[in-house]
PDB file of C-alpha atoms in Angstrom:
ATOM      1  CA  MET A1078     -23.274 -19.410 -19.730  1.00 49.00           C
ATOM      2  CA  SER A1079     -20.515 -22.010 -19.288  1.00 51.00           C
ATOM      3  CA  ASN A1080     -18.957 -20.960 -22.616  1.00 53.00           C
ATOM      4  CA  GLU A1081     -18.893 -17.307 -21.513  1.00 52.00           C
ATOM      5  CA  ILE A1082     -17.209 -18.247 -18.237  1.00 53.00           C
ATOM      6  CA  ALA A1083     -14.664 -20.368 -20.060  1.00 54.00           C
ATOM      7  CA  LYS A1084     -13.757 -17.438 -22.316  1.00 65.00           C
ATOM      8  CA  THR A1085     -13.136 -15.067 -19.407  1.00 71.00           C
ATOM      9  CA  PRO A1086      -9.365 -14.701 -19.065  1.00 77.00           C
ATOM     10  CA  ARG A1087      -7.758 -15.297 -15.708  1.00 86.00           C
ATOM     11  CA  PRO A1088      -6.314 -12.209 -13.972  1.00 86.00           C
ATOM     12  CA  ILE A1089      -2.783 -13.612 -14.171  1.00 89.00           C
ATOM     13  CA  ASP A1090      -3.183 -14.169 -17.917  1.00 90.00           C
ATOM     14  CA  MET A1091      -4.280 -10.538 -18.362  1.00 90.00           C
ATOM     15  CA  LEU A1092      -1.249  -9.312 -16.434  1.00 91.00           C
ATOM     16  CA  LYS A1093       1.129 -11.482 -18.455  1.00 91.00           C
ATOM     17  CA  SER A1094      -0.469 -10.257 -21.675  1.00 92.00           C
ATOM     18  CA  ILE A1095       0.072  -6.604 -20.711  1.00 92.00           C
ATOM     19  CA  VAL A1096       3.637  -7.192 -19.529  1.00 92.00           C
ATOM     20  CA  SER A1097       4.437  -9.036 -22.765  1.00 92.00           C
ATOM     21  CA  ALA A1098       3.320  -6.125 -24.948  1.00 92.00           C
ATOM     22  CA  PRO A1099       6.311  -4.758 -26.946  1.00 93.00           C
ATOM     23  CA  SER A1100       5.773  -1.202 -25.697  1.00 93.00           C
ATOM     24  CA  VAL A1101       5.796  -2.319 -22.055  1.00 92.00           C
ATOM     25  CA  GLN A1102       8.796  -4.588 -22.610  1.00 93.00           C
ATOM     26  CA  ASP A1103      10.672  -1.647 -24.116  1.00 93.00           C
ATOM     27  CA  GLN A1104       9.940   0.514 -21.065  1.00 93.00           C
ATOM     28  CA  PHE A1105      11.238  -2.140 -18.690  1.00 93.00           C
ATOM     29  CA  LYS A1106      14.296  -2.731 -20.878  1.00 93.00           C
ATOM     30  CA  ASN A1107      15.129   0.972 -21.122  1.00 92.00           C
ATOM     31  CA  THR A1108      14.914   1.240 -17.346  1.00 90.00           C
ATOM     32  CA  LEU A1109      16.445  -2.038 -16.167  1.00 92.00           C
ATOM     33  CA  GLY A1110      18.548  -3.264 -19.078  1.00 91.00           C
ATOM     34  CA  GLU A1111      19.654  -6.864 -18.627  1.00 90.00           C
ATOM     35  CA  HIS A1112      17.773  -7.101 -15.306  1.00 91.00           C
ATOM     36  CA  LYS A1113      14.403  -6.673 -17.036  1.00 92.00           C
ATOM     37  CA  ASP A1114      13.408 -10.346 -17.094  1.00 92.00           C
ATOM     38  CA  ALA A1115      14.206 -10.886 -13.409  1.00 92.00           C
ATOM     39  CA  PHE A1116      12.133  -7.852 -12.416  1.00 93.00           C
ATOM     40  CA  VAL A1117       9.159  -8.938 -14.540  1.00 92.00           C
ATOM     41  CA  ALA A1118       9.353 -12.442 -13.071  1.00 92.00           C
ATOM     42  CA  SER A1119       9.275 -10.983  -9.544  1.00 92.00           C
ATOM     43  CA  LEU A1120       6.233  -8.885 -10.484  1.00 93.00           C
ATOM     44  CA  ILE A1121       4.369 -11.975 -11.692  1.00 93.00           C
ATOM     45  CA  ASP A1122       5.311 -13.866  -8.511  1.00 92.00           C
ATOM     46  CA  LEU A1123       4.106 -10.944  -6.398  1.00 91.00           C
ATOM     47  CA  TYR A1124       0.800 -10.809  -8.271  1.00 93.00           C
ATOM     48  CA  THR A1125       0.260 -14.568  -8.075  1.00 92.00           C
ATOM     49  CA  GLY A1126       0.663 -14.599  -4.305  1.00 89.00           C
ATOM     50  CA  ASP A1127      -1.391 -11.496  -3.491  1.00 89.00           C
ATOM     51  CA  LYS A1128      -5.183 -11.863  -3.727  1.00 90.00           C
ATOM     52  CA  GLN A1129      -5.711  -8.146  -3.119  1.00 89.00           C
ATOM     53  CA  LEU A1130      -3.588  -7.237  -6.131  1.00 92.00           C
ATOM     54  CA  GLN A1131      -5.636  -9.639  -8.245  1.00 92.00           C
ATOM     55  CA  THR A1132      -8.716  -7.470  -7.628  1.00 92.00           C
ATOM     56  CA  CYS A1133      -7.003  -4.454  -9.232  1.00 93.00           C
ATOM     57  CA  ASP A1134      -6.813  -3.377 -12.845  1.00 92.00           C
ATOM     58  CA  ALA A1135      -3.821  -5.144 -14.401  1.00 92.00           C
ATOM     59  CA  LYS A1136      -2.746  -2.058 -16.363  1.00 93.00           C
ATOM     60  CA  ALA A1137      -2.634   0.000 -13.188  1.00 94.00           C
ATOM     61  CA  ILE A1138      -0.438  -2.642 -11.509  1.00 94.00           C
ATOM     62  CA  VAL A1139       2.039  -2.564 -14.382  1.00 94.00           C
ATOM     63  CA  MET A1140       2.189   1.243 -14.200  1.00 94.00           C
ATOM     64  CA  GLU A1141       3.024   1.106 -10.494  1.00 94.00           C
ATOM     65  CA  ALA A1142       5.631  -1.586 -11.171  1.00 94.00           C
ATOM     66  CA  LEU A1143       7.245   0.729 -13.716  1.00 94.00           C
ATOM     67  CA  ARG A1144       7.559   3.361 -10.970  1.00 92.00           C
ATOM     68  CA  ALA A1145       9.559   0.887  -8.900  1.00 92.00           C
ATOM     69  CA  ALA A1146      11.595  -0.078 -11.963  1.00 93.00           C
ATOM     70  CA  THR A1147      12.590   3.529 -12.696  1.00 91.00           C
ATOM     71  CA  MET A1148      14.074   3.674  -9.178  1.00 91.00           C
ATOM     72  CA  ARG A1149      15.608   0.200  -9.562  1.00 92.00           C
ATOM     73  CA  LEU A1150      13.907  -1.053  -6.415  1.00 92.00           C
ATOM     74  CA  PRO A1151      12.871  -4.747  -6.364  1.00 92.00           C
ATOM     75  CA  LEU A1152       9.260  -5.587  -5.491  1.00 91.00           C
ATOM     76  CA  ASN A1153      10.045  -8.735  -3.527  1.00 87.00           C
ATOM     77  CA  LYS A1154       8.222  -8.391  -0.172  1.00 84.00           C
ATOM     78  CA  ALA A1155      10.910 -10.364   1.631  1.00 84.00           C
ATOM     79  CA  LEU A1156      13.557  -7.805   0.660  1.00 88.00           C
ATOM     80  CA  GLY A1157      11.590  -4.805   1.909  1.00 87.00           C
ATOM     81  CA  PHE A1158      12.804  -2.262  -0.659  1.00 92.00           C
ATOM     82  CA  ALA A1159       9.446  -1.468  -2.254  1.00 91.00           C
ATOM     83  CA  TYR A1160       5.846  -2.642  -2.287  1.00 90.00           C
ATOM     84  CA  ILE A1161       2.652  -2.325  -4.280  1.00 91.00           C
ATOM     85  CA  ILE A1162      -0.116  -1.770  -1.733  1.00 88.00           C
ATOM     86  CA  VAL A1163      -3.833  -1.851  -2.519  1.00 89.00           C
ATOM     87  CA  PHE A1164      -5.972   1.052  -1.279  1.00 86.00           C
ATOM     88  CA  ASN A1165      -9.762   1.185  -1.638  1.00 84.00           C
ATOM     89  CA  ASN A1166     -10.017   4.659  -3.135  1.00 83.00           C
ATOM     90  CA  SER A1167     -13.323   6.489  -3.521  1.00 82.00           C
ATOM     91  CA  VAL A1168     -14.248   7.143  -7.154  1.00 84.00           C
ATOM     92  CA  ARG A1169     -17.117   9.376  -8.203  1.00 86.00           C
ATOM     93  CA  ASN A1170     -19.755   7.685 -10.370  1.00 86.00           C
ATOM     94  CA  PRO A1171     -21.598   9.444 -13.221  1.00 88.00           C
ATOM     95  CA  ASP A1172     -24.677   9.826 -11.000  1.00 88.00           C
ATOM     96  CA  GLY A1173     -22.663  11.658  -8.341  1.00 85.00           C
ATOM     97  CA  SER A1174     -22.397   8.749  -5.916  1.00 87.00           C
ATOM     98  CA  PHE A1175     -19.080   7.217  -4.830  1.00 86.00           C
ATOM     99  CA  SER A1176     -17.746   3.676  -5.111  1.00 86.00           C
ATOM    100  CA  LYS A1177     -14.714   2.027  -3.547  1.00 87.00           C
ATOM    101  CA  VAL A1178     -12.234   0.875  -6.172  1.00 89.00           C
ATOM    102  CA  PRO A1179      -9.162  -1.239  -5.298  1.00 91.00           C
ATOM    103  CA  THR A1180      -6.187   0.816  -6.467  1.00 91.00           C
ATOM    104  CA  PRO A1181      -2.588  -0.466  -6.593  1.00 92.00           C
ATOM    105  CA  THR A1182      -0.042   2.032  -5.286  1.00 91.00           C
ATOM    106  CA  PHE A1183       3.753   1.907  -5.353  1.00 91.00           C
ATOM    107  CA  VAL A1184       5.214   2.554  -1.884  1.00 88.00           C
ATOM    108  CA  PRO A1185       8.970   2.531  -1.167  1.00 90.00           C
ATOM    109  CA  GLY A1186      10.101   0.711   1.972  1.00 90.00           C
ATOM    110  CA  TYR A1187      12.617   1.997   4.512  1.00 92.00           C
ATOM    111  CA  LYS A1188      15.375  -0.120   2.936  1.00 93.00           C
ATOM    112  CA  GLY A1189      14.502   1.515  -0.380  1.00 93.00           C
ATOM    113  CA  TYR A1190      15.124   4.982   1.039  1.00 93.00           C
ATOM    114  CA  ILE A1191      18.470   3.887   2.473  1.00 94.00           C
ATOM    115  CA  GLN A1192      19.400   2.347  -0.874  1.00 93.00           C
ATOM    116  CA  LEU A1193      18.536   5.551  -2.755  1.00 93.00           C
ATOM    117  CA  ALA A1194      20.508   7.634  -0.253  1.00 94.00           C
ATOM    118  CA  MET A1195      23.637   5.491  -0.538  1.00 93.00           C
ATOM    119  CA  ARG A1196      23.500   5.615  -4.338  1.00 93.00           C
ATOM    120  CA  THR A1197      24.086   9.362  -4.262  1.00 93.00           C
ATOM    121  CA  GLY A1198      27.618   8.787  -2.991  1.00 94.00           C
ATOM    122  CA  GLN A1199      27.205  11.715  -0.588  1.00 95.00           C
ATOM    123  CA  TYR A1200      26.543   9.812   2.643  1.00 96.00           C
ATOM    124  CA  ARG A1201      29.338   8.598   4.886  1.00 95.00           C
ATOM    125  CA  THR A1202      26.806   6.721   7.015  1.00 95.00           C
ATOM    126  CA  ILE A1203      23.061   6.436   7.488  1.00 95.00           C
ATOM    127  CA  ASN A1204      21.337   4.466  10.221  1.00 95.00           C
ATOM    128  CA  ALA A1205      17.785   3.975  11.472  1.00 95.00           C
ATOM    129  CA  ASP A1206      16.506   1.770  14.264  1.00 95.00           C
ATOM    130  CA  PHE A1207      14.045   1.318  17.105  1.00 95.00           C
ATOM    131  CA  VAL A1208      14.596   3.019  20.462  1.00 95.00           C
ATOM    132  CA  TYR A1209      13.857   0.775  23.449  1.00 95.00           C
ATOM    133  CA  GLU A1210      12.783   1.738  26.927  1.00 94.00           C
ATOM    134  CA  GLY A1211      15.685   3.263  28.868  1.00 93.00           C
ATOM    135  CA  GLU A1212      17.912   3.967  25.853  1.00 93.00           C
ATOM    136  CA  LEU A1213      16.835   7.572  25.337  1.00 92.00           C
ATOM    137  CA  ARG A1214      18.800   9.755  27.767  1.00 89.00           C
ATOM    138  CA  LYS A1215      18.660  13.276  26.413  1.00 88.00           C
ATOM    139  CA  VAL A1216      17.106  15.357  23.629  1.00 84.00           C
ATOM    140  CA  ASP A1217      18.674  18.759  22.948  1.00 84.00           C
ATOM    141  CA  LYS A1218      16.049  20.525  20.875  1.00 82.00           C
ATOM    142  CA  LEU A1219      18.192  23.626  20.329  1.00 82.00           C
ATOM    143  CA  LYS A1220      21.193  21.779  18.883  1.00 79.00           C
ATOM    144  CA  GLY A1221      19.181  18.922  17.394  1.00 79.00           C
ATOM    145  CA  GLU A1222      21.258  16.372  19.280  1.00 82.00           C
ATOM    146  CA  VAL A1223      19.814  13.151  20.726  1.00 88.00           C
ATOM    147  CA  ALA A1224      21.636  10.829  23.134  1.00 88.00           C
ATOM    148  CA  PHE A1225      20.716   7.123  23.094  1.00 90.00           C
ATOM    149  CA  ASP A1226      23.421   5.957  25.484  1.00 87.00           C
ATOM    150  CA  GLY A1227      21.023   5.063  28.295  1.00 90.00           C
ATOM    151  CA  GLU A1228      20.729   1.496  29.546  1.00 90.00           C
ATOM    152  CA  LYS A1229      18.087  -0.627  27.846  1.00 92.00           C
ATOM    153  CA  LYS A1230      15.478  -1.742  30.392  1.00 93.00           C
ATOM    154  CA  SER A1231      13.192  -3.893  28.238  1.00 93.00           C
ATOM    155  CA  ASP A1232      12.176  -4.794  24.681  1.00 91.00           C
ATOM    156  CA  LYS A1233       9.444  -2.158  24.781  1.00 93.00           C
ATOM    157  CA  ILE A1234       9.759   0.165  21.761  1.00 94.00           C
ATOM    158  CA  VAL A1235       9.347   3.817  22.723  1.00 95.00           C
ATOM    159  CA  GLY A1236      10.325   5.501  19.466  1.00 95.00           C
ATOM    160  CA  TYR A1237      12.266   5.542  16.192  1.00 96.00           C
ATOM    161  CA  PHE A1238      15.379   7.388  15.093  1.00 95.00           C
ATOM    162  CA  CYS A1239      17.366   8.113  11.965  1.00 96.00           C
ATOM    163  CA  TYR A1240      20.912   9.470  11.794  1.00 95.00           C
ATOM    164  CA  PHE A1241      23.073  10.386   8.826  1.00 96.00           C
ATOM    165  CA  GLU A1242      26.440  11.969   8.164  1.00 96.00           C
ATOM    166  CA  LEU A1243      27.476  13.377   4.800  1.00 96.00           C
ATOM    167  CA  LEU A1244      30.987  13.207   3.375  1.00 96.00           C
ATOM    168  CA  ASN A1245      31.386  16.935   4.069  1.00 95.00           C
ATOM    169  CA  GLY A1246      30.877  16.289   7.797  1.00 95.00           C
ATOM    170  CA  PHE A1247      27.299  17.530   8.124  1.00 95.00           C
ATOM    171  CA  SER A1248      25.205  15.227  10.334  1.00 94.00           C
ATOM    172  CA  LYS A1249      21.679  15.178  11.675  1.00 94.00           C
ATOM    173  CA  THR A1250      19.499  13.030  13.925  1.00 94.00           C
ATOM    174  CA  LEU A1251      15.715  12.768  14.180  1.00 94.00           C
ATOM    175  CA  TYR A1252      13.865  10.986  16.968  1.00 95.00           C
ATOM    176  CA  VAL A1253      10.093  10.396  16.905  1.00 95.00           C
ATOM    177  CA  PRO A1254       8.282   8.922  19.961  1.00 96.00           C
ATOM    178  CA  ILE A1255       5.997   6.003  19.200  1.00 95.00           C
ATOM    179  CA  GLU A1256       2.880   7.928  20.315  1.00 95.00           C
ATOM    180  CA  GLU A1257       3.672  10.733  17.877  1.00 95.00           C
ATOM    181  CA  MET A1258       4.257   8.187  15.109  1.00 95.00           C
ATOM    182  CA  ALA A1259       0.862   6.583  15.775  1.00 94.00           C
ATOM    183  CA  ALA A1260      -0.865   9.966  15.585  1.00 93.00           C
ATOM    184  CA  TYR A1261       0.989  10.693  12.335  1.00 91.00           C
ATOM    185  CA  ALA A1262      -0.113   7.379  10.801  1.00 90.00           C
ATOM    186  CA  LEU A1263      -3.757   7.897  11.745  1.00 90.00           C
ATOM    187  CA  ARG A1264      -3.772  11.377  10.269  1.00 88.00           C
ATOM    188  CA  TYR A1265      -2.007  10.776   6.972  1.00 85.00           C
ATOM    189  CA  SER A1266      -2.166   7.123   5.945  1.00 82.00           C
ATOM    190  CA  PRO A1267      -4.867   6.043   3.458  1.00 76.00           C
ATOM    191  CA  SER A1268      -4.838   2.696   5.303  1.00 74.00           C
ATOM    192  CA  PHE A1269      -6.817   4.262   8.131  1.00 80.00           C
ATOM    193  CA  LYS A1270      -9.534   6.057   6.216  1.00 72.00           C
ATOM    194  CA  GLY A1271     -12.957   4.712   7.148  1.00 67.00           C
ATOM    195  CA  LYS A1272     -15.175   3.611   9.987  1.00 67.00           C
ATOM    196  CA  ASN A1273     -12.839   0.893  11.322  1.00 71.00           C
ATOM    197  CA  LYS A1274     -10.073   3.354  12.151  1.00 83.00           C
ATOM    198  CA  PRO A1275      -8.048   2.127  15.167  1.00 86.00           C
ATOM    199  CA  THR A1276      -7.050   4.301  18.101  1.00 89.00           C
ATOM    200  CA  ALA A1277      -3.517   5.582  18.620  1.00 90.00           C
ATOM    201  CA  GLU A1278      -3.315   3.446  21.761  1.00 92.00           C
ATOM    202  CA  ALA A1279      -4.210   0.305  19.776  1.00 90.00           C
ATOM    203  CA  LEU A1280      -1.491   1.040  17.205  1.00 90.00           C
ATOM    204  CA  VAL A1281       1.106   1.576  19.918  1.00 91.00           C
ATOM    205  CA  ALA A1282       0.115  -1.690  21.628  1.00 91.00           C
ATOM    206  CA  ALA A1283       0.355  -3.598  18.334  1.00 87.00           C
ATOM    207  CA  ALA A1284       3.769  -2.108  17.585  1.00 89.00           C
ATOM    208  CA  GLN A1285       5.113  -2.997  21.018  1.00 89.00           C
ATOM    209  CA  SER A1286       3.744  -6.550  20.858  1.00 86.00           C
ATOM    210  CA  GLY A1287       6.281  -7.457  18.183  1.00 74.00           C
ATOM    211  CA  VAL A1288       3.682  -9.316  16.118  1.00 74.00           C
ATOM    212  CA  VAL A1289       4.171  -8.903  12.353  1.00 70.00           C
ATOM    213  CA  SER A1290       1.430  -9.895   9.905  1.00 68.00           C
ATOM    214  CA  SER A1291       1.756 -10.843   6.253  1.00 66.00           C
ATOM    215  CA  GLN A1292       0.319  -7.463   5.277  1.00 71.00           C
ATOM    216  CA  VAL A1293       2.491  -4.479   4.426  1.00 72.00           C
ATOM    217  CA  GLY A1294       1.900  -0.889   5.459  1.00 77.00           C
ATOM    218  CA  TRP A1295       0.930   0.595   8.800  1.00 84.00           C
ATOM    219  CA  SER A1296      -1.763  -1.968   9.583  1.00 78.00           C
ATOM    220  CA  GLY A1297       0.547  -4.903   8.837  1.00 79.00           C
ATOM    221  CA  ASN A1298       3.971  -3.799  10.044  1.00 85.00           C
ATOM    222  CA  PHE A1299       3.809  -0.577  12.040  1.00 89.00           C
ATOM    223  CA  ASN A1300       7.454  -0.667  13.113  1.00 92.00           C
ATOM    224  CA  ASP A1301       8.894  -0.903   9.609  1.00 90.00           C
ATOM    225  CA  MET A1302       6.626   1.952   8.545  1.00 90.00           C
ATOM    226  CA  GLY A1303       7.806   3.921  11.567  1.00 93.00           C
ATOM    227  CA  LEU A1304      11.412   3.465  10.453  1.00 94.00           C
ATOM    228  CA  LYS A1305      10.551   4.479   6.913  1.00 93.00           C
ATOM    229  CA  THR A1306       8.722   7.580   8.067  1.00 94.00           C
ATOM    230  CA  VAL A1307      11.527   8.814  10.308  1.00 95.00           C
ATOM    231  CA  ILE A1308      14.042   8.237   7.481  1.00 95.00           C
ATOM    232  CA  ARG A1309      11.850  10.008   4.958  1.00 93.00           C
ATOM    233  CA  ARG A1310      11.184  12.991   7.213  1.00 93.00           C
ATOM    234  CA  LEU A1311      14.858  13.481   8.058  1.00 95.00           C
ATOM    235  CA  LEU A1312      16.195  13.052   4.523  1.00 94.00           C
ATOM    236  CA  SER A1313      13.512  15.211   2.914  1.00 92.00           C
ATOM    237  CA  LYS A1314      14.315  18.080   5.284  1.00 92.00           C
ATOM    238  CA  TYR A1315      18.094  17.878   5.761  1.00 94.00           C
ATOM    239  CA  GLY A1316      19.504  15.204   3.457  1.00 93.00           C
ATOM    240  CA  TYR A1317      21.154  15.301   0.058  1.00 91.00           C
ATOM    241  CA  LEU A1318      18.401  14.410  -2.411  1.00 87.00           C
ATOM    242  CA  SER A1319      19.003  12.882  -5.814  1.00 85.00           C
ATOM    243  CA  VAL A1320      16.325  12.987  -8.504  1.00 85.00           C
ATOM    244  CA  GLU A1321      15.423   9.382  -7.608  1.00 84.00           C
ATOM    245  CA  MET A1322      14.980  10.266  -3.945  1.00 84.00           C
ATOM    246  CA  GLN A1323      12.878  13.337  -4.719  1.00 86.00           C
ATOM    247  CA  THR A1324      10.636  11.204  -6.917  1.00 83.00           C
ATOM    248  CA  ALA A1325      10.288   8.533  -4.222  1.00 85.00           C
ATOM    249  CA  ILE A1326       9.348  11.131  -1.622  1.00 85.00           C
ATOM    250  CA  ASP A1327       6.855  12.843  -3.930  1.00 82.00           C
ATOM    251  CA  LYS A1328       5.180   9.562  -4.889  1.00 74.00           C
ATOM    252  CA  ASP A1329       5.072   8.094  -1.385  1.00 80.00           C
ATOM    253  CA  VAL A1330       1.299   8.092  -0.868  1.00 65.00           C
ATOM    254  CA  GLU A1331       1.551   6.041   2.325  1.00 62.00           C
ATOM    255  CA  ASP A1332       3.453   8.875   3.984  1.00 58.00           C
ATOM    256  CA  THR A1333       2.156  12.013   2.306  1.00 51.00           C
ATOM    257  CA  GLY A1334      -1.459  11.119   3.021  1.00 48.00           C
ATOM    258  CA  ASN A1335      -4.167  12.752   0.945  1.00 42.00           C
ATOM    259  CA  SER A1336      -3.796  13.414  -2.720  1.00 38.00           C
ATOM    260  CA  ARG A1337      -3.051  16.974  -3.835  1.00 34.00           C
ATOM    261  CA  ASP A1338      -6.683  17.690  -4.730  1.00 35.00           C
ATOM    262  CA  GLU A1339      -7.956  16.275  -1.422  1.00 36.00           C
ATOM    263  CA  THR A1340      -5.413  18.297   0.526  1.00 32.00           C
ATOM    264  CA  ILE A1341      -6.407  21.503  -1.259  1.00 29.00           C
ATOM    265  CA  ALA A1342     -10.080  20.797  -0.625  1.00 33.00           C
ATOM    266  CA  GLU A1343      -9.407  20.091   3.046  1.00 33.00           C
ATOM    267  CA  HIS A1344      -7.217  23.101   3.780  1.00 33.00           C
ATOM    268  CA  ALA A1345      -8.386  25.697   1.256  1.00 35.00           C
ATOM    269  CA  ASN A1346     -10.083  28.849   2.521  1.00 37.00           C
ATOM    270  CA  SER A1347     -13.770  28.220   1.882  1.00 34.00           C
ATOM    271  CA  LYS A1348     -14.803  31.742   2.894  1.00 37.00           C
ATOM    272  CA  THR A1349     -16.001  33.853  -0.016  1.00 35.00           C
ATOM    273  CA  ILE A1350     -14.033  37.092  -0.340  1.00 33.00           C
ATOM    274  CA  ILE A1351     -16.115  40.070  -1.430  1.00 37.00           C
ATOM    275  CA  ALA A1352     -13.923  42.403  -3.442  1.00 34.00           C
ATOM    276  CA  GLU A1353     -15.904  45.488  -2.427  1.00 38.00           C
ATOM    277  CA  THR A1354     -14.952  45.022   1.233  1.00 38.00           C
ATOM    278  CA  VAL A1355     -11.257  44.314   0.753  1.00 36.00           C
ATOM    279  CA  GLU A1356      -9.094  46.968   2.389  1.00 43.00           C
ATOM    280  CA  TYR A1357      -6.022  48.281   0.634  1.00 40.00           C
ATOM    281  CA  GLU A1358      -3.344  50.916   1.112  1.00 45.00           C
ATOM    282  CA  HIS A1359      -3.678  54.068  -0.954  1.00 45.00           C
ATOM    283  CA  VAL A1360      -0.307  55.696  -1.687  1.00 45.00           C
ATOM    284  CA  ASN A1361      -0.112  59.365  -2.682  1.00 50.00           C
ATOM    285  CA  THR A1362       2.626  59.387  -5.319  1.00 47.00           C
ATOM    286  CA  GLU A1363       3.424  63.066  -4.676  1.00 50.00           C
ATOM    287  CA  THR A1364       3.643  63.135  -0.853  1.00 50.00           C
ATOM    288  CA  GLY A1365       4.237  59.440  -0.138  1.00 46.00           C
ATOM    289  CA  GLU A1366       1.374  59.463   2.383  1.00 53.00           C
ATOM    290  CA  ILE A1367      -0.288  56.083   2.982  1.00 47.00           C
ATOM    291  CA  THR A1368      -3.993  55.893   3.846  1.00 50.00           C
ATOM    292  CA  GLN A1369      -6.419  53.001   4.220  1.00 48.00           C
ATOM    293  CA  GLY A1370      -9.222  52.548   1.714  1.00 49.00           C
ATOM    294  CA  GLN A1371     -11.720  50.071   0.277  1.00 45.00           C
ATOM    295  CA  ALA A1372     -12.377  48.957  -3.256  1.00 42.00           C
ATOM    296  CA  PRO A1373     -15.473  50.674  -4.666  1.00 42.00           C
ATOM    297  CA  ALA A1374     -18.626  48.593  -4.941  1.00 42.00           C
ATOM    298  CA  GLU A1375     -18.904  49.236  -8.657  1.00 41.00           C
ATOM    299  CA  GLN A1376     -16.492  50.698 -11.161  1.00 40.00           C
ATOM    300  CA  ASN A1377     -16.802  51.282 -14.844  1.00 41.00           C
ATOM    301  CA  ALA A1378     -14.349  49.050 -16.592  1.00 39.00           C
ATOM    302  CA  ASP A1379     -13.631  51.762 -19.130  1.00 41.00           C
ATOM    303  CA  ALA A1380     -12.997  54.462 -16.526  1.00 40.00           C
ATOM    304  CA  ALA A1381      -9.442  55.421 -15.682  1.00 39.00           C
ATOM    305  CA  PRO A1382      -8.265  53.975 -12.348  1.00 38.00           C
ATOM    306  CA  ASN A1383      -7.939  56.371  -9.402  1.00 38.00           C
ATOM    307  CA  TYR A1384      -4.340  56.324  -8.201  1.00 35.00           C
TER     308      TYR A1384
END
């Protein structure tokens, strides 16, 4: 037994082995060029200091790191440009039951979105910040204008805003109250799937307390996620999007919520449509008269259709 344990490779050794593979090295080099070694070193440091990541499949971690590399966003947590977050995703077993599997997932940070926006060369300015009690004076829903020139009364955060102006003069502002942001997080974030789901009130209280944990994501740093979400929502709707930005938005699981298949299953029409009862409009090609009709219960496939 001791010999078998001794032969079991350490997780960090498995990661280093995968990263050192010529095919993987080539992918990092093609994406990052001379910055390849620094990025790989930061990935190893991230993995070494994150026990949750060490529970994940090493190949999956490298794949998510390559996503960050293609966007040239560093994975250093202290910088806040991008993260690899672990979600316990449900996976169907051969017997039909489900198991929770720790799954690494690339998630861009709010600084990452700003970086991608500035790289396009189309933005004169872009800004995002917290809104404190008393600062919000007016919201003009018709014109989309928001005035934050009120007097700050306290350090209590009441919302988040993002503003940008393009070189052609087009500008836009989005403001999201903190209560709405909490409801958004609870509905869409994979972090809050399960029995221990917090209330919106608890999230708001945590955000306004100013306490920041070592975790990333909504449960660890609600305010940074709030900034990222307001930036993402504004840019995806009104901003100038490069290919990099479109990819970041599409791959942002922490903000888009369910996967495509889960979303389809949740929102698809589950009602069975019986073809025989479907109404249609019958058009007389000679007179142009339109009458209502129903598809016949049975029709010979070889028979000529009745127009």
